[in-house]
Coordinates of C-alpha atoms in Angstrom, one line a residue:
M1 CA 173.1 19.4 46.2
T2 CA 173.0 22.9 47.3
D3 CA 170.3 24.8 49.2
L4 CA 169.9 28.5 50.3
I5 CA 169.5 29.1 54.0
S6 CA 168.2 32.6 54.6
G7 CA 168.8 34.1 57.9
P8 CA 166.1 36.4 59.1
G9 CA 166.9 39.7 57.7
T10 CA 170.5 38.7 56.7
G11 CA 170.3 38.2 53.0
Q12 CA 173.2 35.5 53.3
S13 CA 173.5 31.9 51.7
S14 CA 175.9 28.9 52.4
T15 CA 176.8 25.4 51.2
D16 CA 177.1 22.5 53.7
S17 CA 178.7 19.0 53.1
S18 CA 179.3 15.9 55.2
D19 CA 181.7 12.9 54.7
G20 CA 182.4 14.4 51.4
D21 CA 180.0 12.1 49.5
S22 CA 176.6 13.1 50.8
Q23 CA 174.8 16.4 51.6
H24 CA 172.4 17.1 54.4
M25 CA 169.7 19.9 54.1
E26 CA 168.4 21.7 57.2
W27 CA 165.7 24.5 57.2
A28 CA 166.3 27.5 59.3
P29 CA 163.3 28.4 61.5
T30 CA 161.2 31.1 59.8
E31 CA 160.6 34.4 61.7
P32 CA 157.7 36.7 61.0
A33 CA 158.4 39.6 58.8
P34 CA 158.8 42.9 60.6
R35 CA 155.7 45.3 60.7
R36 CA 155.8 48.6 58.9
R37 CA 155.7 51.6 61.2
R38 CA 152.7 53.9 60.5
L39 CA 154.3 57.1 61.8
G40 CA 152.2 59.3 59.5
L41 CA 149.0 57.9 60.9
W42 CA 150.0 58.6 64.5
I43 CA 151.0 62.2 63.6
G44 CA 147.7 62.7 61.9
L45 CA 145.7 61.4 64.9
G46 CA 147.7 63.6 67.3
T47 CA 147.0 66.7 65.2
G48 CA 143.3 65.9 65.0
A49 CA 143.0 65.4 68.7
L50 CA 144.7 68.7 69.3
A51 CA 142.4 70.4 66.9
L52 CA 139.4 68.9 68.6
A53 CA 140.7 69.9 72.0
A54 CA 141.3 73.5 70.7
A55 CA 137.8 73.6 69.2
A56 CA 136.3 72.4 72.5
A57 CA 138.3 74.9 74.4
S58 CA 137.1 77.7 72.1
L59 CA 133.6 76.9 73.3
V60 CA 134.3 77.6 77.0
L61 CA 137.1 80.2 77.0
I62 CA 137.1 83.9 76.7
A63 CA 138.7 85.4 73.6
P64 CA 142.4 86.5 73.8
G65 CA 143.0 90.2 74.3
T66 CA 139.9 90.6 76.6
T67 CA 140.3 92.6 79.8
V68 CA 137.7 93.0 82.4
A69 CA 138.2 95.5 85.2
G70 CA 141.8 96.0 84.1
V71 CA 142.5 92.2 84.4
P72 CA 143.5 90.2 81.2
V73 CA 141.0 87.3 81.1
G74 CA 141.7 85.9 77.6
F75 CA 142.0 82.1 77.4
M76 CA 140.1 81.8 80.8
T77 CA 136.8 80.3 81.6
P78 CA 134.3 82.8 83.1
G79 CA 134.8 81.2 86.5
M80 CA 138.6 81.5 86.4
A81 CA 138.3 85.1 85.2
A82 CA 135.9 86.0 88.0
E83 CA 138.4 84.6 90.6
A84 CA 141.2 86.6 89.0
I85 CA 139.2 89.8 89.0
N86 CA 138.1 89.4 92.6
A87 CA 141.7 88.7 93.7
R88 CA 142.9 91.8 91.9
V89 CA 140.2 93.9 93.6
A90 CA 140.9 92.6 97.0
A91 CA 144.7 93.0 96.7
T92 CA 144.6 96.6 95.2
E93 CA 146.3 98.9 97.6
V94 CA 145.3 102.5 98.5
E95 CA 147.9 104.9 99.8
L96 CA 146.2 107.6 101.9
T97 CA 148.0 110.9 101.4
G98 CA 147.8 114.2 103.2
A99 CA 146.4 113.6 106.7
G100 CA 146.7 109.9 105.9
D101 CA 150.5 110.2 106.1
G102 CA 151.0 107.3 103.7
A103 CA 148.8 104.8 105.5
R104 CA 147.9 101.9 103.3
V105 CA 144.8 99.9 103.1
D106 CA 143.6 97.4 100.4
G107 CA 140.4 96.4 98.7
A108 CA 139.7 93.6 101.1
D109 CA 139.9 96.1 104.1
L110 CA 137.5 98.4 102.3
G111 CA 135.0 95.7 101.3
A112 CA 135.7 96.5 97.7
A113 CA 133.7 94.5 95.2
V114 CA 132.7 94.4 91.5
D115 CA 130.2 92.2 89.7
A116 CA 132.9 89.8 88.6
S117 CA 130.6 86.9 87.7
G118 CA 128.2 89.1 85.8
L119 CA 131.0 90.8 83.8
T120 CA 132.9 87.7 82.9
E121 CA 129.7 86.0 81.8
Q122 CA 129.1 89.1 79.7
A123 CA 132.6 88.9 78.3
F124 CA 132.2 85.2 77.4
S125 CA 128.8 85.8 75.9
E126 CA 130.1 88.7 73.7
R127 CA 133.6 87.5 73.1
P128 CA 133.9 83.7 73.0
M129 CA 137.3 82.4 71.8
W130 CA 135.8 80.7 68.8
N131 CA 134.8 84.1 67.4
L132 CA 138.0 85.4 65.9
G133 CA 136.3 88.8 65.3
A134 CA 135.9 89.3 69.0
W135 CA 139.7 88.9 69.8
M136 CA 141.5 91.9 71.1
G137 CA 138.3 93.8 71.9
D138 CA 137.9 97.0 74.0
P139 CA 138.3 96.7 77.7
I140 CA 135.2 96.0 79.8
T141 CA 135.0 98.4 82.7
A142 CA 133.7 97.5 86.2
E143 CA 132.2 99.8 88.8
V144 CA 133.8 99.3 92.2
T145 CA 131.5 99.5 95.2
L146 CA 132.8 99.8 98.8
D147 CA 131.0 98.3 101.8
P148 CA 130.0 101.5 103.7
T149 CA 130.5 99.9 107.1
A150 CA 133.8 98.2 106.3
A151 CA 135.2 101.3 104.5
D152 CA 134.2 103.7 107.2
R153 CA 135.7 101.5 109.9
T154 CA 139.0 101.0 108.0
L155 CA 139.4 104.7 107.1
R156 CA 138.6 105.8 110.6
A157 CA 141.3 103.5 111.9
A158 CA 143.8 104.7 109.4
V159 CA 143.1 108.5 109.6
P160 CA 141.2 109.2 112.9
A161 CA 141.9 112.9 112.8
S162 CA 139.9 113.3 109.6
F163 CA 136.6 112.2 111.3
T164 CA 134.2 114.3 113.4
A165 CA 130.6 113.2 113.8
P166 CA 127.9 115.3 112.2
T167 CA 124.9 116.4 114.3
D168 CA 121.5 115.7 112.9
A169 CA 118.7 118.3 112.9
T170 CA 116.0 117.6 115.5
V171 CA 112.3 118.3 115.9
V172 CA 111.0 119.3 119.3
F173 CA 107.8 120.7 120.8
D174 CA 108.0 124.2 122.2
D175 CA 105.8 124.5 125.3
T176 CA 105.8 128.3 125.2
A177 CA 104.9 128.6 121.5
K178 CA 102.6 125.5 121.6
A179 CA 104.2 124.4 118.3
Y180 CA 106.9 122.2 117.0
T181 CA 110.3 123.8 116.1
A182 CA 113.5 122.5 114.6
T183 CA 117.1 122.7 115.8
P184 CA 119.6 122.9 112.9
A185 CA 122.0 120.2 111.7
V186 CA 125.8 120.6 112.1
A187 CA 128.0 119.0 109.4
G188 CA 130.8 116.7 110.4
T189 CA 134.0 115.7 108.6
G190 CA 135.3 112.4 107.1
I191 CA 136.7 110.8 104.0
S192 CA 134.2 110.3 101.2
V193 CA 133.6 106.6 100.5
D194 CA 131.9 107.5 97.2
A195 CA 134.9 109.5 96.0
L196 CA 137.2 106.7 97.0
A197 CA 135.1 104.1 95.2
E198 CA 135.1 106.3 92.0
Q199 CA 138.9 106.6 92.2
F200 CA 139.2 102.8 92.8
T201 CA 137.1 102.2 89.7
M202 CA 139.4 104.4 87.6
A203 CA 142.6 102.8 88.9
L204 CA 141.2 99.3 88.2
A205 CA 140.3 100.3 84.7
A206 CA 143.8 101.5 84.1
G207 CA 145.2 98.2 85.2
Q208 CA 146.8 99.6 88.4
D209 CA 147.3 97.5 91.4
S210 CA 147.7 100.5 93.7
F211 CA 146.8 104.2 93.7
R212 CA 146.9 107.2 95.9
F213 CA 143.9 109.0 97.6
S214 CA 143.8 112.0 99.9
G215 CA 143.1 111.2 103.5
D216 CA 142.3 114.9 104.2
A217 CA 138.9 115.6 105.8
T218 CA 136.0 116.6 103.7
E219 CA 132.6 117.9 104.9
V220 CA 130.1 115.2 105.8
P221 CA 126.5 116.4 105.9
A222 CA 124.2 115.3 108.7
E223 CA 121.9 112.4 107.8
I224 CA 118.9 114.4 109.1
T225 CA 119.0 117.7 107.2
D226 CA 117.5 121.1 108.0
D227 CA 115.2 120.7 105.1
L228 CA 113.9 117.4 106.3
A229 CA 113.4 118.8 109.8
A230 CA 111.6 121.9 108.4
G231 CA 109.3 119.7 106.4
T232 CA 108.5 117.6 109.4
V233 CA 107.8 120.7 111.6
E234 CA 105.4 122.0 108.9
K235 CA 103.6 118.6 108.8
L236 CA 103.3 118.4 112.6
N237 CA 102.1 121.9 113.1
G238 CA 99.6 121.4 110.4
M239 CA 98.3 118.3 112.3
L240 CA 98.1 120.4 115.5
S241 CA 95.9 122.9 113.8
T242 CA 93.3 120.3 112.9
I243 CA 93.8 117.5 115.5
G244 CA 90.6 116.3 117.2
F245 CA 87.6 114.0 117.2
Y246 CA 85.2 114.8 114.4
V247 CA 81.5 114.3 113.8
G248 CA 81.1 114.9 110.1
D249 CA 83.0 118.1 109.3
E250 CA 82.7 119.4 112.8
R251 CA 85.7 119.2 115.1
T252 CA 83.5 118.2 118.0
V253 CA 86.3 117.5 120.5
P254 CA 89.5 119.6 119.7
V255 CA 92.8 118.4 121.2
A256 CA 95.1 121.0 122.7
P257 CA 98.6 121.2 121.1
E258 CA 100.3 120.3 124.3
V259 CA 98.1 117.3 124.8
A260 CA 98.7 116.1 121.3
A261 CA 102.4 116.6 121.7
G262 CA 102.3 114.4 124.7
W263 CA 100.8 111.6 122.5
L264 CA 103.3 112.0 119.7
T265 CA 106.9 110.8 119.5
V266 CA 109.1 112.1 116.6
A267 CA 112.3 110.0 116.2
P268 CA 114.9 109.7 113.5
V269 CA 114.9 106.4 111.7
D270 CA 117.0 105.5 108.7
G271 CA 117.6 109.1 107.6
R272 CA 114.0 110.3 108.2
F273 CA 111.6 111.3 111.0
E274 CA 109.1 108.7 112.0
I275 CA 106.0 109.7 113.9
S276 CA 104.3 107.4 116.4
A277 CA 101.5 107.9 118.9
D278 CA 100.7 106.6 122.3
A279 CA 97.3 104.8 122.3
A280 CA 97.2 104.8 126.1
G281 CA 97.5 108.6 126.2
I282 CA 94.8 108.9 123.6
Q283 CA 92.5 106.6 125.6
S284 CA 92.4 109.1 128.5
V285 CA 90.6 111.5 126.2
V286 CA 88.5 108.8 124.6
D287 CA 87.0 108.1 128.0
T288 CA 85.6 111.6 128.2
L289 CA 84.0 111.6 124.7
P290 CA 80.4 110.5 125.7
E291 CA 79.8 113.6 127.8
L292 CA 81.3 115.8 125.1
V293 CA 79.5 114.3 122.1
N294 CA 76.1 113.0 123.2
R295 CA 73.2 115.5 123.1
E296 CA 69.5 115.9 122.5
P297 CA 68.4 117.5 119.3
V298 CA 67.9 121.3 119.3
N299 CA 65.1 122.4 117.1
A300 CA 65.7 125.4 114.8
R301 CA 63.7 128.6 114.9
N302 CA 64.0 130.8 111.7
I303 CA 62.6 134.1 110.6
V304 CA 61.4 133.6 107.0
D305 CA 59.8 135.7 104.3
S306 CA 56.5 135.0 102.4
D307 CA 58.4 132.7 100.1
G308 CA 59.8 130.7 103.0
K309 CA 63.3 131.9 102.5
V310 CA 65.2 132.0 105.8
L311 CA 66.2 135.5 106.7
K312 CA 67.7 134.8 110.1
A313 CA 68.1 131.9 112.3
L314 CA 66.9 132.7 115.8
T315 CA 68.0 129.3 117.1
E316 CA 70.4 127.1 115.1
G317 CA 69.1 123.6 114.7
L318 CA 71.4 120.9 116.1
D319 CA 71.0 117.1 115.4
G320 CA 70.8 114.9 118.4
R321 CA 73.6 112.3 118.6
V322 CA 74.8 109.3 120.5
L323 CA 78.4 108.1 120.5
G324 CA 78.9 104.6 119.2
D325 CA 81.5 101.9 120.1
T326 CA 84.9 103.5 120.9
S327 CA 86.7 100.4 122.0
A328 CA 89.1 100.7 119.0
T329 CA 89.2 104.4 118.8
A330 CA 92.5 105.0 120.7
A331 CA 94.4 102.5 118.7
G332 CA 92.8 103.6 115.4
F333 CA 93.6 107.3 116.1
A334 CA 97.2 106.4 117.0
E335 CA 97.6 104.6 113.7
K336 CA 96.2 107.6 111.8
L337 CA 98.5 110.0 113.6
A338 CA 101.5 107.9 112.7
Q339 CA 100.4 108.4 109.0
G340 CA 100.1 112.1 109.5
E341 CA 96.2 112.2 109.7
A342 CA 95.0 114.3 112.6
A343 CA 91.2 114.2 112.2
F344 CA 89.5 111.1 113.6
A345 CA 85.8 110.5 112.6
L346 CA 83.7 109.3 115.5
P347 CA 81.0 106.6 115.2
V348 CA 77.8 108.5 116.0
T349 CA 74.1 107.9 115.5
S350 CA 72.2 111.1 114.7
T351 CA 68.7 112.3 115.3
P352 CA 67.7 115.1 112.9
F353 CA 66.4 118.3 114.4
E354 CA 63.1 119.9 113.5
A355 CA 62.7 123.5 112.2
T356 CA 60.0 126.1 113.1
N357 CA 59.7 128.9 110.6
L358 CA 58.3 132.3 111.6
F359 CA 57.0 134.5 108.8
R360 CA 57.2 138.0 110.2
R361 CA 55.9 141.2 108.5
V362 CA 55.2 144.8 109.3
E363 CA 52.1 146.6 108.2
V364 CA 51.7 150.5 108.3
D365 CA 48.1 151.8 108.0
L366 CA 48.4 155.5 106.9
S367 CA 44.7 156.1 107.4
E368 CA 44.8 154.7 110.9
Q369 CA 48.3 156.1 111.7
R370 CA 49.0 152.7 113.2
T371 CA 51.6 149.9 112.8
Y372 CA 50.8 146.2 113.0
L373 CA 53.3 143.3 113.5
Y374 CA 52.3 139.8 112.4
E375 CA 54.0 136.5 112.9
N376 CA 52.6 133.6 110.8
E377 CA 49.7 135.9 110.2
K378 CA 48.9 136.3 113.8
L379 CA 49.0 139.8 115.3
V380 CA 51.9 140.2 117.7
K381 CA 52.0 144.0 118.4
S382 CA 50.2 147.1 117.3
W383 CA 50.6 150.8 118.3
A384 CA 50.0 154.3 117.1
V385 CA 52.6 156.0 114.9
S386 CA 53.3 159.3 113.1
T387 CA 53.9 159.0 109.4
G388 CA 54.9 161.7 106.8
A389 CA 53.0 164.9 107.0
G390 CA 51.9 167.4 104.3
A391 CA 54.5 167.8 101.5
T392 CA 56.6 164.8 102.8
P393 CA 54.2 161.9 102.9
T394 CA 55.3 158.3 103.6
D395 CA 55.4 156.3 100.3
K396 CA 52.8 153.6 99.9
G397 CA 53.8 150.1 98.6
R398 CA 55.5 146.8 99.5
F399 CA 59.1 147.1 100.7
R400 CA 61.7 145.1 102.7
V401 CA 63.9 146.2 105.6
Y402 CA 67.3 146.6 104.0
A403 CA 69.4 148.1 106.9
Q404 CA 69.2 148.5 110.7
L405 CA 71.2 150.9 112.8
R406 CA 71.3 151.2 116.6
T407 CA 71.5 155.0 116.4
Q408 CA 72.2 157.7 113.8
D409 CA 72.1 161.5 113.2
M410 CA 69.4 162.0 110.6
R411 CA 69.7 164.9 108.1
G412 CA 67.2 166.1 105.5
S413 CA 65.3 169.0 103.9
N414 CA 62.1 170.6 105.1
A415 CA 59.2 171.5 102.8
D416 CA 60.5 175.0 102.5
G417 CA 64.0 173.8 101.5
S418 CA 65.7 174.5 104.8
K419 CA 67.9 171.8 106.2
Y420 CA 67.5 169.9 109.5
V421 CA 69.6 167.6 111.6
T422 CA 68.1 165.3 114.2
E423 CA 70.8 163.7 116.4
N424 CA 71.0 160.3 117.9
V425 CA 67.8 158.9 116.4
P426 CA 67.4 155.4 118.0
F427 CA 66.6 151.9 116.7
I428 CA 66.3 152.5 113.0
S429 CA 65.0 150.0 110.5
Y430 CA 65.3 151.4 106.9
F431 CA 62.8 150.0 104.4
N432 CA 62.5 152.5 101.5
G433 CA 65.3 154.8 100.6
D434 CA 65.6 157.3 103.5
E435 CA 62.2 156.2 105.0
A436 CA 62.6 154.1 108.2
L437 CA 60.8 152.8 111.2
H438 CA 62.5 154.5 114.2
G439 CA 62.2 155.7 117.8
T440 CA 61.2 159.3 118.5
Y441 CA 62.2 161.4 121.5
W442 CA 61.2 164.9 120.2
H443 CA 57.5 164.4 120.3
S444 CA 54.8 162.0 121.5
N445 CA 52.0 163.0 119.2
F446 CA 51.6 159.5 117.8
G447 CA 48.4 158.9 115.8
T448 CA 49.0 162.2 113.8
P449 CA 51.2 162.6 110.7
M450 CA 54.3 164.5 111.9
S451 CA 57.4 163.2 110.0
H452 CA 59.4 164.0 106.9
G453 CA 58.4 160.5 105.6
C454 CA 59.6 158.1 108.3
V455 CA 57.3 156.2 110.6
N456 CA 57.8 157.7 114.1
M457 CA 57.0 155.6 117.2
S458 CA 57.9 155.4 120.8
I459 CA 61.5 154.4 121.6
D460 CA 60.3 151.1 123.3
S461 CA 58.2 150.3 120.2
A462 CA 61.1 151.0 117.9
R463 CA 63.4 148.8 120.0
F464 CA 60.9 146.0 119.7
V465 CA 60.8 146.3 115.8
Y466 CA 64.6 146.6 115.7
E467 CA 65.0 143.3 117.6
W468 CA 61.9 141.5 116.2
A469 CA 62.4 142.3 112.5
T470 CA 65.5 141.6 110.4
K471 CA 67.1 142.4 107.1
G472 CA 64.5 141.2 104.5
T473 CA 61.5 141.6 106.7
E474 CA 58.5 142.7 104.5
V475 CA 56.9 146.1 105.1
W476 CA 53.5 147.0 103.6
V477 CA 52.5 150.6 103.7
H478 CA 48.9 151.4 102.6
D479 CA 45.9 153.6 103.3

């Protein structure tokens, strides 16, 4: 009897016999069939994983072909790109030519900086890698700024000969002129940090890691300019013209310019002039205010016409006043002066004045040849006069004094047509054309018509009318 013995994977068979007359069968141990390798599956899985990884990367990386500040940042995260840009900026070298004699400084020395984080975030926002249309876009430029202190220190050390300090304009008080004046500014020299920053920006945009810049001196204007000083002088002198302690619109206690200048300090601060005032100095004047401000009311006395219109104030009325609390006045005035305000309003309690009105009028009685002066309808004075005679009578009617002269040469015509001149006629009060009340030195025949139309009277009487009446005083001439 014959059996097939299969060796694992051999494909062979054999026949065994024993003692020639019998056969023995033996089963070979069975091995598991070999597994089929799934190479295609593994290749498929690897390709998918890579695709997923690429897709994920496209969500966090900047598109290829993108440059920011001259630095290629494609396939980078915004953080990586910012680091690369900052490193480029810090390492960029500047060769200082001319007076610089080839001295070299770099961005780190100059405090150079760009908004790397902001620009790379912008680049990623506008040009993510997944957006194929954003690939190979235009360069994104970056403005370079230089730290003024670091740049100035570095450039001074590299090219000291190019630096001379400017002199600021100043403002001072001139004791002789009693006014503020300005001294002019003087320009210095240096290397322009702004121009260097502009050149740095251009070099970075061009992808350069070094560039040349002139180390020759350029003019550096003073921080405090002549125009600024002139404006401050104008402001201060304007303050001096109005400075003082006020009651209403009245500058009750003026402050002398030299006193005010002693209070004020004018100092340059951050490129401008700052005004401050010494409250302690102001207090010394505040202490004198009561005696200068307090007063009793002064009642007014006015000459008026029949309608009550004031023709002349014989005594100006003044309100009485009492100064209030001044404990905060010095500090308050110091604060106002620092703000450019030179008028300080005082706290005052006022008592109004009273007014007495005097209605004054002149009456000329032609029939009596006499003049009467009334005040509030009470007779004040009366005396004999000489009015117009014959062909030159004094006009009758109601008139007003319209002009007064201390003395004048009077000219006119006589009844026969001849001319006359009377020199140095005193104390004249005109009321009707060429008719006037006036003093007379060429006759004393008062009580009889004698004039060419004027009202003649003694010189003392004319003086009294001249001083007692005023422009607008009413004159009544009648029979």
